[in-house]
Amino acid sequence: MEDTNNEFKKTILIVDDEKMIINLLTHNLKKEGYNVIEAHDGLEAIDVASREKPDLILLDIMLPKLDGLSVCKRIKNMMNVPILMVSAKDEELDKIVGLELGADDYITKPFSVRELLARVKANLRKADAMVAQDKNSIEQSKNEENEEKSKEVKRSNTIKVGILTLDLDRFEVMVNDKVVDLTLREFEVLKFLAREPGQVVTRESLLEKVWGYEYYGDIRTVDVTVRRIREKIEKDTSNPKILITKRGVGYYIAT
């Protein structure tokens, strides 16, 4: 009998050239109710991703034909899909580069299946929330086109701190009324900090609240994301005026 609920399952693309890893991940992901598809080299990964449109990609860095960093960059240019990079523990440079190329998360080998599943769930949950909010915003905009108070409604869905303005309906950031192009993850980090301007937020708290999973000791993910945000919103990244570091603690938005 055909599984009528199959169309509602999330699809995970595993990209790895180690059959043992693929079998382990496939077994555990299917136990959690996901559909699983595979790719065994970088070029195949791009082809499968563009054809199947997975909901999340587990992407190993060390791949035949085309490395994972290049795959990440090409896929992110094609579609906005959460990408969880997987690599060996000593490849710190690859980790930083991967995040800068748009990877949403990073996990190092050896990893526990429990941790990986937590990260998969968290990234899928965050992506779903973004899509739902985007759909609600579009629907709201349609309903408000003919309303006289549409501007007031829009203002109520913005956060303004100094020269920084966040439009929560459009996922849009402006500095001095100039639109700045941020990724969804970068927008979420900035939004979380801007809701409480002047209040220092620890890296651990950002990792838990924005990335959506319990802290596993990987705060470099936060640091790299903050660095990317600063490159887009600050005039001088060496002397930031908007997104400030509280040394040894975390970050805050200047009031």
mmCIF file of C-alpha atoms in Angstrom:
data_model
loop_
_atom_site.group_PDB
_atom_site.id
_atom_site.type_symbol
_atom_site.label_atom_id
_atom_site.label_comp_id
_atom_site.label_asym_id
_atom_site.label_seq_id
_atom_site.Cartn_x
_atom_site.Cartn_y
_atom_site.Cartn_z
ATOM 1 C CA MET A 1 0.000 0.000 0.000
ATOM 2 C CA GLU A 2 1.418 3.407 -0.967
ATOM 3 C CA ASP A 3 2.430 5.745 1.835
ATOM 4 C CA THR A 4 0.048 8.681 1.343
ATOM 5 C CA ASN A 5 1.975 10.749 3.869
ATOM 6 C CA ASN A 6 5.208 10.454 1.878
ATOM 7 C CA GLU A 7 4.644 13.764 0.111
ATOM 8 C CA PHE A 8 4.617 15.564 3.462
ATOM 9 C CA LYS A 9 7.958 14.181 4.616
ATOM 10 C CA LYS A 10 11.034 16.343 4.517
ATOM 11 C CA THR A 11 13.695 15.217 2.057
ATOM 12 C CA ILE A 12 17.342 15.174 3.108
ATOM 13 C CA LEU A 13 20.139 14.982 0.535
ATOM 14 C CA ILE A 14 23.258 13.235 1.874
ATOM 15 C CA VAL A 15 26.428 14.042 -0.067
ATOM 16 C CA ASP A 16 29.327 11.779 0.900
ATOM 17 C CA ASP A 17 31.633 9.343 -0.859
ATOM 18 C CA GLU A 18 31.855 6.998 2.145
ATOM 19 C CA LYS A 19 29.184 4.324 1.841
ATOM 20 C CA MET A 20 29.362 3.498 5.548
ATOM 21 C CA ILE A 21 28.567 7.100 6.487
ATOM 22 C CA ILE A 22 25.693 7.250 4.005
ATOM 23 C CA ASN A 23 24.222 4.004 5.333
ATOM 24 C CA LEU A 24 24.469 5.189 8.942
ATOM 25 C CA LEU A 25 22.869 8.556 8.236
ATOM 26 C CA THR A 26 20.201 7.081 5.958
ATOM 27 C CA HIS A 27 19.164 4.538 8.589
ATOM 28 C CA ASN A 28 18.838 7.128 11.362
ATOM 29 C CA LEU A 29 17.194 9.809 9.255
ATOM 30 C CA LYS A 30 14.593 7.382 7.947
ATOM 31 C CA LYS A 31 13.892 6.289 11.529
ATOM 32 C CA GLU A 32 13.064 9.947 12.228
ATOM 33 C CA GLY A 33 10.604 10.012 9.324
ATOM 34 C CA TYR A 34 12.635 11.752 6.627
ATOM 35 C CA ASN A 35 12.957 10.868 2.965
ATOM 36 C CA VAL A 36 16.620 10.388 2.072
ATOM 37 C CA ILE A 37 18.381 10.794 -1.279
ATOM 38 C CA GLU A 38 22.093 10.388 -2.007
ATOM 39 C CA ALA A 39 24.930 11.843 -4.031
ATOM 40 C CA HIS A 40 28.468 10.476 -4.012
ATOM 41 C CA ASP A 41 30.511 13.278 -5.583
ATOM 42 C CA GLY A 42 30.325 17.041 -5.959
ATOM 43 C CA LEU A 43 28.980 17.185 -9.498
ATOM 44 C CA GLU A 44 26.288 14.617 -8.750
ATOM 45 C CA ALA A 45 25.312 16.628 -5.668
ATOM 46 C CA ILE A 46 24.610 19.745 -7.743
ATOM 47 C CA ASP A 47 22.615 17.723 -10.277
ATOM 48 C CA VAL A 48 20.523 15.938 -7.626
ATOM 49 C CA ALA A 49 19.916 19.134 -5.633
ATOM 50 C CA SER A 50 18.725 21.078 -8.679
ATOM 51 C CA ARG A 51 16.481 18.220 -9.792
ATOM 52 C CA GLU A 52 15.026 17.004 -6.472
ATOM 53 C CA LYS A 53 14.898 20.299 -4.492
ATOM 54 C CA PRO A 54 15.678 18.743 -1.072
ATOM 55 C CA ASP A 55 14.615 20.439 2.155
ATOM 56 C CA LEU A 56 18.119 20.159 3.642
ATOM 57 C CA ILE A 57 21.568 19.026 2.491
ATOM 58 C CA LEU A 58 24.190 17.203 4.562
ATOM 59 C CA LEU A 59 27.331 18.070 2.623
ATOM 60 C CA ASP A 60 30.768 16.562 3.211
ATOM 61 C CA ILE A 61 33.725 18.796 2.320
ATOM 62 C CA MET A 62 36.071 16.106 0.985
ATOM 63 C CA LEU A 63 34.376 14.903 -2.206
ATOM 64 C CA PRO A 64 35.511 13.517 -5.573
ATOM 65 C CA LYS A 65 35.205 15.610 -8.769
ATOM 66 C CA LEU A 66 34.211 18.836 -6.950
ATOM 67 C CA ASP A 67 34.892 19.712 -3.308
ATOM 68 C CA GLY A 68 32.117 20.487 -0.841
ATOM 69 C CA LEU A 69 32.990 24.181 -0.531
ATOM 70 C CA SER A 70 32.517 24.686 -4.279
ATOM 71 C CA VAL A 71 29.319 22.631 -4.185
ATOM 72 C CA CYS A 72 27.973 24.779 -1.341
ATOM 73 C CA LYS A 73 28.638 27.986 -3.252
ATOM 74 C CA ARG A 74 27.000 26.731 -6.470
ATOM 75 C CA ILE A 75 23.918 25.349 -4.727
ATOM 76 C CA LYS A 76 23.423 28.524 -2.685
ATOM 77 C CA ASN A 77 23.517 30.499 -5.924
ATOM 78 C CA MET A 78 20.717 28.292 -7.284
ATOM 79 C CA MET A 79 18.414 27.919 -4.279
ATOM 80 C CA ASN A 80 17.929 28.868 -0.659
ATOM 81 C CA VAL A 81 18.217 25.468 1.009
ATOM 82 C CA PRO A 82 19.746 24.823 4.454
ATOM 83 C CA ILE A 83 23.204 23.279 4.099
ATOM 84 C CA LEU A 84 24.890 21.474 6.995
ATOM 85 C CA MET A 85 28.587 21.034 6.242
ATOM 86 C CA VAL A 86 30.370 17.914 7.507
ATOM 87 C CA SER A 87 34.139 17.667 7.836
ATOM 88 C CA ALA A 88 37.080 16.379 9.847
ATOM 89 C CA LYS A 89 37.770 18.014 13.177
ATOM 90 C CA ASP A 90 41.098 19.615 12.235
ATOM 91 C CA GLU A 91 39.835 21.479 9.154
ATOM 92 C CA GLU A 92 39.184 24.806 10.902
ATOM 93 C CA LEU A 93 39.945 26.897 7.803
ATOM 94 C CA ASP A 94 37.467 24.904 5.700
ATOM 95 C CA LYS A 95 34.867 25.468 8.388
ATOM 96 C CA ILE A 96 35.256 29.241 8.303
ATOM 97 C CA VAL A 97 35.299 29.341 4.496
ATOM 98 C CA GLY A 98 32.218 27.098 4.351
ATOM 99 C CA LEU A 99 30.237 29.436 6.575
ATOM 100 C CA GLU A 100 31.367 32.437 4.562
ATOM 101 C CA LEU A 101 30.150 30.732 1.374
ATOM 102 C CA GLY A 102 26.662 30.473 2.861
ATOM 103 C CA ALA A 103 26.566 27.181 4.770
ATOM 104 C CA ASP A 104 23.936 27.360 7.511
ATOM 105 C CA ASP A 105 25.647 25.060 9.972
ATOM 106 C CA TYR A 106 28.720 22.925 10.520
ATOM 107 C CA ILE A 107 29.418 19.638 12.273
ATOM 108 C CA THR A 108 32.743 17.876 12.648
ATOM 109 C CA LYS A 109 33.643 14.199 12.479
ATOM 110 C CA PRO A 110 33.387 12.187 14.579
ATOM 111 C CA PHE A 111 29.893 13.321 15.571
ATOM 112 C CA SER A 112 27.124 11.672 17.524
ATOM 113 C CA VAL A 113 23.979 10.756 15.608
ATOM 114 C CA ARG A 114 21.942 12.484 18.317
ATOM 115 C CA GLU A 115 23.774 15.770 17.769
ATOM 116 C CA LEU A 116 23.434 15.551 14.004
ATOM 117 C CA LEU A 117 19.703 14.847 14.218
ATOM 118 C CA ALA A 118 19.292 17.808 16.566
ATOM 119 C CA ARG A 119 21.018 20.073 14.076
ATOM 120 C CA VAL A 120 18.956 18.726 11.174
ATOM 121 C CA LYS A 121 15.709 19.331 13.078
ATOM 122 C CA ALA A 122 16.779 22.802 14.170
ATOM 123 C CA ASN A 123 17.742 23.925 10.670
ATOM 124 C CA LEU A 124 14.558 22.511 9.143
ATOM 125 C CA ARG A 125 12.478 24.184 11.834
ATOM 126 C CA LYS A 126 14.186 27.504 11.205
ATOM 127 C CA ALA A 127 13.687 27.196 7.435
ATOM 128 C CA ASP A 128 9.990 26.348 7.910
ATOM 129 C CA ALA A 129 9.538 29.354 10.173
ATOM 130 C CA MET A 130 11.111 31.611 7.567
ATOM 131 C CA VAL A 131 8.882 30.261 4.796
ATOM 132 C CA ALA A 132 5.755 30.551 6.950
ATOM 133 C CA GLN A 133 6.584 34.090 7.958
ATOM 134 C CA ASP A 134 7.305 35.006 4.357
ATOM 135 C CA LYS A 135 3.971 33.557 3.195
ATOM 136 C CA ASN A 136 2.127 35.360 5.976
ATOM 137 C CA SER A 137 3.842 38.593 5.042
ATOM 138 C CA ILE A 138 2.869 38.247 1.382
ATOM 139 C CA GLU A 139 -0.718 37.463 2.316
ATOM 140 C CA GLN A 140 -0.815 40.342 4.744
ATOM 141 C CA SER A 141 0.536 42.723 2.127
ATOM 142 C CA LYS A 142 -2.205 41.686 -0.312
ATOM 143 C CA ASN A 143 -4.907 42.211 2.289
ATOM 144 C CA GLU A 144 -3.554 45.613 3.241
ATOM 145 C CA GLU A 145 -3.165 47.077 -0.235
ATOM 146 C CA ASN A 146 -6.486 48.910 -0.039
ATOM 147 C CA GLU A 147 -6.372 49.805 3.641
ATOM 148 C CA GLU A 148 -5.745 53.410 4.608
ATOM 149 C CA LYS A 149 -3.596 52.414 7.602
ATOM 150 C CA SER A 150 -1.225 50.119 5.741
ATOM 151 C CA LYS A 151 1.739 52.377 6.477
ATOM 152 C CA GLU A 152 1.012 52.278 10.213
ATOM 153 C CA VAL A 153 0.791 48.495 10.104
ATOM 154 C CA LYS A 154 4.111 48.315 8.285
ATOM 155 C CA ARG A 155 5.760 50.552 10.858
ATOM 156 C CA SER A 156 4.556 48.254 13.643
ATOM 157 C CA ASN A 157 6.482 45.433 11.954
ATOM 158 C CA THR A 158 9.808 47.218 11.925
ATOM 159 C CA ILE A 159 12.637 47.560 14.388
ATOM 160 C CA LYS A 160 14.589 50.797 14.299
ATOM 161 C CA VAL A 161 17.745 51.378 16.315
ATOM 162 C CA GLY A 162 19.713 54.465 15.365
ATOM 163 C CA ILE A 163 20.591 54.272 11.672
ATOM 164 C CA LEU A 164 19.590 50.592 11.520
ATOM 165 C CA THR A 165 16.085 49.577 10.389
ATOM 166 C CA LEU A 166 14.747 46.018 10.089
ATOM 167 C CA ASP A 167 11.532 45.352 8.166
ATOM 168 C CA LEU A 168 10.262 42.090 9.653
ATOM 169 C CA ASP A 169 7.699 41.555 6.909
ATOM 170 C CA ARG A 170 10.139 41.844 4.025
ATOM 171 C CA PHE A 171 13.207 40.426 5.809
ATOM 172 C CA GLU A 172 14.843 43.679 4.774
ATOM 173 C CA VAL A 173 17.635 45.576 6.516
ATOM 174 C CA MET A 174 18.455 49.222 5.909
ATOM 175 C CA VAL A 175 21.383 51.292 7.115
ATOM 176 C CA ASN A 176 20.783 55.037 6.677
ATOM 177 C CA ASP A 177 17.748 54.078 4.542
ATOM 178 C CA LYS A 178 19.959 52.074 2.165
ATOM 179 C CA VAL A 179 18.959 48.433 1.732
ATOM 180 C CA VAL A 180 21.591 45.882 2.755
ATOM 181 C CA ASP A 181 21.448 42.336 1.375
ATOM 182 C CA LEU A 182 21.655 39.773 4.208
ATOM 183 C CA THR A 183 21.082 36.027 4.233
ATOM 184 C CA LEU A 184 18.170 34.712 6.316
ATOM 185 C CA ARG A 185 20.532 33.559 9.053
ATOM 186 C CA GLU A 186 22.301 36.921 9.173
ATOM 187 C CA PHE A 187 18.930 38.668 9.331
ATOM 188 C CA GLU A 188 17.828 36.466 12.242
ATOM 189 C CA VAL A 189 20.992 37.227 14.210
ATOM 190 C CA LEU A 190 20.599 40.954 13.664
ATOM 191 C CA LYS A 191 16.892 40.833 14.527
ATOM 192 C CA PHE A 192 17.542 38.947 17.769
ATOM 193 C CA LEU A 193 20.126 41.532 18.859
ATOM 194 C CA ALA A 194 18.087 44.539 17.690
ATOM 195 C CA ARG A 195 15.058 43.534 19.745
ATOM 196 C CA GLU A 196 17.073 44.387 22.875
ATOM 197 C CA PRO A 197 19.445 47.192 21.833
ATOM 198 C CA GLY A 198 22.278 47.803 24.233
ATOM 199 C CA GLN A 199 21.849 44.404 25.861
ATOM 200 C CA VAL A 200 24.829 42.070 25.525
ATOM 201 C CA VAL A 201 23.923 38.600 24.217
ATOM 202 C CA THR A 202 26.383 35.759 24.692
ATOM 203 C CA ARG A 203 27.592 33.660 21.765
ATOM 204 C CA GLU A 204 26.135 30.600 23.457
ATOM 205 C CA SER A 205 22.721 32.235 23.715
ATOM 206 C CA LEU A 206 22.791 33.325 20.072
ATOM 207 C CA LEU A 207 23.733 29.801 19.006
ATOM 208 C CA GLU A 208 20.838 28.341 20.963
ATOM 209 C CA LYS A 209 18.169 30.939 20.155
ATOM 210 C CA VAL A 210 18.969 31.710 16.511
ATOM 211 C CA TRP A 211 20.383 28.410 15.290
ATOM 212 C CA GLY A 212 17.804 26.601 17.394
ATOM 213 C CA TYR A 213 19.777 23.839 19.059
ATOM 214 C CA GLU A 214 21.524 23.347 22.346
ATOM 215 C CA TYR A 215 25.037 24.672 22.642
ATOM 216 C CA TYR A 216 27.666 22.102 21.635
ATOM 217 C CA GLY A 217 30.753 24.280 22.083
ATOM 218 C CA ASP A 218 30.943 25.550 18.489
ATOM 219 C CA ILE A 219 30.813 29.335 18.948
ATOM 220 C CA ARG A 220 32.939 30.032 15.856
ATOM 221 C CA THR A 221 29.715 29.666 13.858
ATOM 222 C CA VAL A 222 28.412 32.805 15.586
ATOM 223 C CA ASP A 223 31.668 34.729 15.186
ATOM 224 C CA VAL A 224 31.854 34.062 11.447
ATOM 225 C CA THR A 225 28.220 35.101 10.932
ATOM 226 C CA VAL A 226 28.743 38.328 12.889
ATOM 227 C CA ARG A 227 31.819 39.083 10.799
ATOM 228 C CA ARG A 228 29.798 38.654 7.601
ATOM 229 C CA ILE A 229 27.066 40.976 8.932
ATOM 230 C CA ARG A 230 29.611 43.650 9.829
ATOM 231 C CA GLU A 231 31.093 43.535 6.344
ATOM 232 C CA LYS A 232 27.660 44.507 5.041
ATOM 233 C CA ILE A 233 26.429 47.076 7.589
ATOM 234 C CA GLU A 234 29.547 48.775 8.944
ATOM 235 C CA LYS A 235 31.612 51.464 7.223
ATOM 236 C CA ASP A 236 34.732 50.312 9.050
ATOM 237 C CA THR A 237 34.701 46.703 10.266
ATOM 238 C CA SER A 238 37.768 47.328 12.409
ATOM 239 C CA ASN A 239 35.844 50.022 14.284
ATOM 240 C CA PRO A 240 32.165 48.941 14.248
ATOM 241 C CA LYS A 241 29.494 51.436 15.306
ATOM 242 C CA ILE A 242 26.373 49.276 15.016
ATOM 243 C CA LEU A 243 27.156 45.667 15.944
ATOM 244 C CA ILE A 244 29.515 45.833 18.907
ATOM 245 C CA THR A 245 31.636 43.152 20.588
ATOM 246 C CA LYS A 246 31.703 42.892 24.367
ATOM 247 C CA ARG A 247 35.070 41.223 24.738
ATOM 248 C CA GLY A 248 34.887 37.809 26.350
ATOM 249 C CA VAL A 249 31.082 37.895 26.547
ATOM 250 C CA GLY A 250 29.214 38.385 23.267
ATOM 251 C CA TYR A 251 27.597 41.034 21.065
ATOM 252 C CA TYR A 252 25.081 43.873 21.195
ATOM 253 C CA ILE A 253 23.497 46.545 19.006
ATOM 254 C CA ALA A 254 24.579 50.078 19.901
ATOM 255 C CA THR A 255 21.747 52.387 20.901
#
